[in-house]
mmCIF file of C-alpha atoms and ligand atoms in Angstrom:
data_model
loop_
_atom_site.group_PDB
_atom_site.id
_atom_site.type_symbol
_atom_site.label_atom_id
_atom_site.label_comp_id
_atom_site.label_asym_id
_atom_site.label_seq_id
_atom_site.Cartn_x
_atom_site.Cartn_y
_atom_site.Cartn_z
ATOM 1 C CA MET A 495 -54.279 -25.954 -46.435
ATOM 2 C CA GLY A 496 -55.354 -26.568 -49.936
ATOM 3 C CA LEU A 497 -52.862 -24.536 -51.662
ATOM 4 C CA TRP A 498 -50.113 -25.807 -49.815
ATOM 5 C CA ALA A 499 -50.990 -29.206 -50.421
ATOM 6 C CA ASP A 500 -51.615 -28.782 -53.754
ATOM 7 C CA THR A 501 -47.992 -26.833 -54.387
ATOM 8 C CA ALA A 502 -46.099 -29.627 -52.643
ATOM 9 C CA GLY A 503 -48.059 -32.395 -54.231
ATOM 10 C CA LEU A 504 -46.987 -31.108 -57.655
ATOM 11 C CA LEU A 505 -42.920 -30.404 -56.947
ATOM 12 C CA PHE A 506 -42.926 -33.854 -54.384
ATOM 13 C CA PRO A 507 -45.490 -36.091 -55.536
ATOM 14 C CA ASN A 508 -45.809 -38.620 -52.255
ATOM 15 C CA THR A 509 -41.986 -38.897 -51.341
ATOM 16 C CA CYS A 510 -40.743 -38.198 -47.578
ATOM 17 C CA ALA A 511 -38.839 -34.899 -46.861
ATOM 18 C CA GLY A 512 -36.894 -37.054 -44.655
ATOM 19 C CA CYS A 513 -35.870 -40.242 -46.081
ATOM 20 C CA GLY A 514 -37.173 -40.290 -50.010
ATOM 21 C CA GLN A 515 -39.465 -43.393 -49.282
ATOM 22 C CA ILE A 516 -43.013 -43.441 -51.405
ATOM 23 C CA LEU A 517 -45.279 -41.737 -48.591
ATOM 24 C CA LEU A 518 -48.113 -44.711 -47.423
ATOM 25 C CA MET A 519 -51.685 -43.926 -47.332
ATOM 26 C CA GLY A 520 -52.568 -41.246 -44.111
ATOM 27 C CA GLU A 521 -48.733 -39.846 -44.481
ATOM 28 C CA LYS A 522 -48.058 -36.647 -45.489
ATOM 29 C CA VAL A 523 -45.063 -34.593 -46.564
ATOM 30 C CA ILE A 524 -43.111 -36.681 -43.604
ATOM 31 C CA CYS A 525 -43.328 -40.092 -43.087
ATOM 32 C CA LEU A 526 -44.473 -42.085 -39.678
ATOM 33 C CA ALA A 527 -40.855 -43.466 -39.274
ATOM 34 C CA CYS A 528 -39.171 -40.038 -39.824
ATOM 35 C CA LYS A 529 -41.711 -38.559 -37.344
ATOM 36 C CA HIS A 530 -40.984 -41.284 -35.052
ATOM 37 C CA ASN A 531 -37.187 -40.601 -35.466
ATOM 38 C CA LEU A 532 -36.623 -36.458 -35.127
ATOM 39 C CA PRO A 533 -34.384 -35.625 -32.688
ATOM 40 C CA TYR A 534 -36.903 -33.931 -30.086
ATOM 41 C CA THR A 535 -35.315 -31.684 -28.041
ATOM 42 C CA ASN A 536 -38.294 -31.453 -25.556
ATOM 43 C CA PHE A 537 -37.224 -28.477 -24.366
ATOM 44 C CA HIS A 538 -40.387 -26.691 -23.927
ATOM 45 C CA LYS A 539 -41.175 -29.109 -20.888
ATOM 46 C CA ASP A 540 -37.867 -27.636 -18.894
ATOM 47 C CA ALA A 541 -38.275 -23.521 -18.432
ATOM 48 C CA ASP A 542 -34.177 -23.668 -17.925
ATOM 49 C CA ASN A 543 -33.234 -24.819 -20.985
ATOM 50 C CA PRO A 544 -30.493 -24.280 -23.210
ATOM 51 C CA VAL A 545 -32.302 -21.994 -25.769
ATOM 52 C CA ALA A 546 -33.823 -20.143 -22.485
ATOM 53 C CA LYS A 547 -30.563 -19.628 -21.249
ATOM 54 C CA THR A 548 -28.555 -18.468 -24.243
ATOM 55 C CA PHE A 549 -31.144 -15.080 -23.964
ATOM 56 C CA ARG A 550 -30.965 -14.594 -19.960
ATOM 57 C CA GLY A 551 -29.019 -11.273 -19.161
ATOM 58 C CA ARG A 552 -29.356 -10.194 -23.071
ATOM 59 C CA VAL A 553 -33.377 -10.087 -23.075
ATOM 60 C CA LYS A 554 -36.432 -10.575 -21.202
ATOM 61 C CA VAL A 555 -38.506 -13.481 -22.606
ATOM 62 C CA GLU A 556 -41.196 -14.984 -21.258
ATOM 63 C CA ALA A 557 -40.060 -18.461 -22.503
ATOM 64 C CA ALA A 558 -37.807 -20.148 -25.172
ATOM 65 C CA THR A 559 -37.417 -23.369 -26.941
ATOM 66 C CA SER A 560 -36.155 -25.418 -29.948
ATOM 67 C CA TYR A 561 -38.034 -28.203 -31.318
ATOM 68 C CA LEU A 562 -35.360 -30.056 -32.888
ATOM 69 C CA TYR A 563 -31.699 -30.661 -32.629
ATOM 70 C CA PHE A 564 -30.087 -30.022 -35.877
ATOM 71 C CA ARG A 565 -26.513 -31.747 -36.840
ATOM 72 C CA GLN A 566 -24.825 -32.244 -39.775
ATOM 73 C CA LEU A 567 -25.993 -34.791 -41.969
ATOM 74 C CA GLY A 568 -29.050 -35.351 -39.934
ATOM 75 C CA ILE A 569 -32.587 -35.624 -40.396
ATOM 76 C CA THR A 570 -33.164 -31.942 -39.448
ATOM 77 C CA GLN A 571 -30.561 -30.611 -42.126
ATOM 78 C CA ARG A 572 -32.261 -32.634 -44.788
ATOM 79 C CA LEU A 573 -35.607 -31.427 -44.275
ATOM 80 C CA LEU A 574 -33.804 -27.686 -42.970
ATOM 81 C CA HIS A 575 -32.650 -28.120 -47.099
ATOM 82 C CA GLY A 576 -36.266 -28.998 -48.367
ATOM 83 C CA LEU A 577 -37.596 -26.036 -46.789
ATOM 84 C CA LYS A 578 -34.933 -23.424 -47.319
ATOM 85 C CA TYR A 579 -32.988 -24.651 -50.659
ATOM 86 C CA LYS A 580 -35.592 -26.945 -53.065
ATOM 87 C CA GLY A 581 -38.986 -24.877 -52.476
ATOM 88 C CA ASN A 582 -40.806 -27.302 -50.310
ATOM 89 C CA LYS A 583 -42.782 -24.940 -48.101
ATOM 90 C CA GLU A 584 -45.240 -28.112 -46.712
ATOM 91 C CA VAL A 585 -41.855 -29.288 -44.712
ATOM 92 C CA GLY A 586 -42.302 -26.138 -42.904
ATOM 93 C CA VAL A 587 -46.244 -26.137 -42.304
ATOM 94 C CA CYS A 588 -45.714 -29.642 -41.295
ATOM 95 C CA LEU A 589 -43.036 -29.016 -39.076
ATOM 96 C CA GLY A 590 -44.494 -25.688 -37.433
ATOM 97 C CA ASN A 591 -47.883 -27.644 -36.941
ATOM 98 C CA TRP A 592 -46.104 -30.621 -34.874
ATOM 99 C CA MET A 593 -44.447 -27.951 -33.077
ATOM 100 C CA GLY A 594 -47.483 -26.052 -32.269
ATOM 101 C CA LYS A 595 -49.022 -29.387 -30.820
ATOM 102 C CA ALA A 596 -46.059 -29.754 -28.515
ATOM 103 C CA LEU A 597 -45.794 -26.466 -27.547
ATOM 104 C CA GLN A 598 -49.533 -26.944 -26.257
ATOM 105 C CA GLU A 599 -48.373 -29.304 -23.530
ATOM 106 C CA SER A 600 -46.637 -26.554 -22.146
ATOM 107 C CA GLU A 601 -48.877 -23.787 -19.776
ATOM 108 C CA ILE A 602 -46.622 -20.796 -20.788
ATOM 109 C CA TYR A 603 -47.115 -21.037 -24.633
ATOM 110 C CA ASN A 604 -50.450 -21.615 -24.327
ATOM 111 C CA SER A 605 -51.288 -17.686 -23.528
ATOM 112 C CA ILE A 606 -49.528 -16.777 -26.659
ATOM 113 C CA ASP A 607 -51.842 -14.037 -28.702
ATOM 114 C CA ILE A 608 -49.924 -13.501 -32.105
ATOM 115 C CA ILE A 609 -47.257 -15.490 -34.004
ATOM 116 C CA VAL A 610 -44.434 -13.607 -35.432
ATOM 117 C CA PRO A 611 -42.137 -14.777 -38.035
ATOM 118 C CA VAL A 612 -38.204 -13.251 -38.054
ATOM 119 C CA PRO A 613 -38.917 -11.509 -41.420
ATOM 120 C CA LEU A 614 -36.103 -12.107 -44.246
ATOM 121 C CA TYR A 615 -34.535 -9.295 -46.647
ATOM 122 C CA LYS A 616 -37.114 -8.908 -49.570
ATOM 123 C CA LYS A 617 -33.940 -9.685 -51.702
ATOM 124 C CA ARG A 618 -33.840 -13.016 -50.229
ATOM 125 C CA GLU A 619 -37.708 -13.392 -49.831
ATOM 126 C CA ASN A 620 -38.364 -12.938 -53.409
ATOM 127 C CA LYS A 621 -35.510 -15.227 -54.668
ATOM 128 C CA ARG A 622 -36.841 -18.083 -52.481
ATOM 129 C CA GLY A 623 -40.712 -17.166 -53.452
ATOM 130 C CA TYR A 624 -41.441 -17.448 -49.542
ATOM 131 C CA ASN A 625 -40.082 -16.633 -45.754
ATOM 132 C CA GLN A 626 -39.530 -20.185 -44.658
ATOM 133 C CA CYS A 627 -40.214 -18.964 -41.096
ATOM 134 C CA HIS A 628 -43.733 -17.826 -42.181
ATOM 135 C CA MET A 629 -44.249 -21.936 -42.965
ATOM 136 C CA LEU A 630 -43.478 -22.583 -39.641
ATOM 137 C CA ALA A 631 -45.743 -19.973 -38.859
ATOM 138 C CA GLN A 632 -48.537 -20.922 -40.870
ATOM 139 C CA GLY A 633 -48.347 -24.519 -39.339
ATOM 140 C CA LEU A 634 -48.141 -23.587 -35.738
ATOM 141 C CA SER A 635 -51.295 -21.418 -36.177
ATOM 142 C CA GLU A 636 -53.301 -24.071 -37.915
ATOM 143 C CA ALA A 637 -52.124 -26.259 -34.619
ATOM 144 C CA THR A 638 -52.688 -23.532 -32.086
ATOM 145 C CA ASN A 639 -55.336 -21.192 -33.747
ATOM 146 C CA LYS A 640 -53.316 -18.514 -32.827
ATOM 147 C CA LYS A 641 -53.120 -15.873 -35.783
ATOM 148 C CA VAL A 642 -49.936 -14.983 -37.361
ATOM 149 C CA SER A 643 -48.687 -10.865 -38.371
ATOM 150 C CA THR A 644 -46.450 -10.457 -41.082
ATOM 151 C CA THR A 645 -46.954 -6.661 -40.666
ATOM 152 C CA ASN A 646 -45.552 -5.853 -37.131
ATOM 153 C CA LEU A 647 -41.474 -6.727 -37.271
ATOM 154 C CA LEU A 648 -40.273 -5.553 -40.483
ATOM 155 C CA ARG A 649 -36.556 -5.836 -41.782
ATOM 156 C CA VAL A 650 -35.253 -2.047 -42.557
ATOM 157 C CA GLN A 651 -34.546 -2.444 -46.682
ATOM 158 C CA ASN A 652 -30.690 -0.978 -46.652
ATOM 159 C CA ASN A 653 -28.269 -2.063 -49.552
ATOM 160 C CA GLN A 654 -26.160 0.449 -49.253
ATOM 161 C CA SER A 655 -24.591 -1.230 -45.984
ATOM 162 C CA GLN A 656 -25.413 -4.826 -46.460
ATOM 163 C CA THR A 657 -22.515 -6.329 -45.569
ATOM 164 C CA LYS A 658 -22.092 -4.363 -42.293
ATOM 165 C CA LEU A 659 -25.657 -4.753 -40.993
ATOM 166 C CA GLU A 660 -25.215 -8.540 -41.872
ATOM 167 C CA ARG A 661 -22.369 -8.676 -39.569
ATOM 168 C CA TRP A 662 -23.415 -6.581 -36.738
ATOM 169 C CA THR A 663 -23.014 -7.946 -33.181
ATOM 170 C CA ARG A 664 -24.689 -5.061 -30.807
ATOM 171 C CA TRP A 665 -27.994 -4.098 -30.128
ATOM 172 C CA THR A 666 -27.085 -0.534 -30.706
ATOM 173 C CA ASN A 667 -27.462 -1.474 -34.275
ATOM 174 C CA VAL A 668 -30.753 -3.409 -33.937
ATOM 175 C CA GLN A 669 -33.098 -0.290 -35.293
ATOM 176 C CA GLU A 670 -30.497 -0.576 -38.351
ATOM 177 C CA ILE A 671 -31.915 -3.950 -39.000
ATOM 178 C CA PHE A 672 -35.305 -4.279 -37.996
ATOM 179 C CA LYS A 673 -38.494 -2.403 -37.116
ATOM 180 C CA VAL A 674 -41.747 -2.656 -35.029
ATOM 181 C CA GLU A 675 -44.946 -1.130 -36.820
ATOM 182 C CA GLN A 676 -48.622 -0.961 -35.841
ATOM 183 C CA VAL A 677 -47.851 -1.017 -32.474
ATOM 184 C CA HIS A 678 -51.035 -0.846 -31.165
ATOM 185 C CA GLU A 679 -51.756 -4.223 -32.842
ATOM 186 C CA ILE A 680 -49.223 -6.053 -30.374
ATOM 187 C CA GLU A 681 -49.237 -3.790 -26.970
ATOM 188 C CA ASN A 682 -49.855 -5.643 -24.294
ATOM 189 C CA LYS A 683 -50.259 -8.911 -25.812
ATOM 190 C CA HIS A 684 -47.865 -12.275 -25.917
ATOM 191 C CA ILE A 685 -45.977 -12.526 -28.816
ATOM 192 C CA LEU A 686 -44.263 -15.722 -30.406
ATOM 193 C CA LEU A 687 -41.381 -15.278 -32.477
ATOM 194 C CA ILE A 688 -40.807 -17.952 -34.807
ATOM 195 C CA ASP A 689 -37.219 -18.660 -36.643
ATOM 196 C CA ASP A 690 -35.902 -21.720 -38.310
ATOM 197 C CA VAL A 691 -32.838 -22.130 -36.497
ATOM 198 C CA VAL A 692 -31.150 -20.478 -33.426
ATOM 199 C CA THR A 693 -27.207 -20.563 -32.940
ATOM 200 C CA THR A 694 -25.989 -17.739 -31.064
ATOM 201 C CA GLY A 695 -29.263 -16.136 -30.686
ATOM 202 C CA ALA A 696 -28.245 -12.566 -31.640
ATOM 203 C CA THR A 697 -31.027 -12.165 -34.842
ATOM 204 C CA LEU A 698 -33.440 -13.569 -32.427
ATOM 205 C CA GLU A 699 -31.986 -11.445 -29.516
ATOM 206 C CA ALA A 700 -32.891 -8.400 -32.102
ATOM 207 C CA CYS A 701 -35.845 -8.895 -32.810
ATOM 208 C CA ALA A 702 -37.266 -9.741 -29.168
ATOM 209 C CA SER A 703 -35.424 -6.472 -28.151
ATOM 210 C CA LEU A 704 -37.642 -4.244 -30.452
ATOM 211 C CA LEU A 705 -40.554 -5.891 -29.028
ATOM 212 C CA VAL A 706 -40.144 -5.916 -25.390
ATOM 213 C CA PRO A 707 -41.170 -2.116 -24.405
ATOM 214 C CA PHE A 708 -44.670 -2.936 -25.978
ATOM 215 C CA CYS A 709 -45.499 -6.599 -24.961
ATOM 216 C CA LYS A 710 -44.596 -10.078 -23.711
ATOM 217 C CA VAL A 711 -42.280 -11.931 -26.092
ATOM 218 C CA SER A 712 -41.372 -15.825 -26.178
ATOM 219 C CA ILE A 713 -39.230 -17.553 -28.463
ATOM 220 C CA ALA A 714 -39.545 -21.072 -30.650
ATOM 221 C CA THR A 715 -37.351 -22.093 -33.461
ATOM 222 C CA LEU A 716 -37.418 -25.455 -35.280
ATOM 223 C CA ALA A 717 -33.986 -26.326 -34.602
ATOM 224 C CA ILE A 718 -31.084 -25.464 -32.290
ATOM 225 C CA ALA A 719 -27.695 -25.883 -34.075
ATOM 226 C CA ARG A 720 -25.156 -26.189 -31.266
ATOM 227 C CA ASP A 721 -23.545 -29.184 -29.357
ATOM 228 C CA PHE A 722 -24.121 -29.574 -25.953
HETATM 229 ZN ZN1 ZN B 397 -39.415 -40.623 -43.900
#
């Protein structure tokens, strides 16, 4: 925790990442009022939730959920903006931690062995300085005592056809984008894939389809960006 807390303290001195108010004693990163008002989905309590349905017939996952609803100009968008574009890593760790605690209310997520954040392109990660999904995974790990692995699922670095790769749609192209390494570490385990936002589910489907030959896969994202 130390490193994240120190870094966040320097850049965001004692203000809430959700509303900008001064944090009170005992509050960290996000104030209690914002925590109370977050648009929780509670999807993890419903096996038949909209995220799980998104992957049905596309790739076999044990369970899938999103923690928060994402709406334009809503608090989830503000928090994600801080995490992705303002260098506020601590927001990711904090929300990952809360999400981890929530997931423990559900039997299926208690059988997770390893947490795997969806990898970014190295270029993008270097520009930001970190992978925001890794920050979420870090917080989840603190809440659940499950380890995070960033060495099993990797992005293929291929700058020549970047545009084409960004716009892939079919699973036949998956191996041009992601690859699985160190299979022995994940074999027969239950992997929890972590992403920041799910929209169409294409990226997560790609990652999951590469992993399922070796292990069980579940999915958790911080937010779901769709209207219901
Ligand atoms: Zn607040």
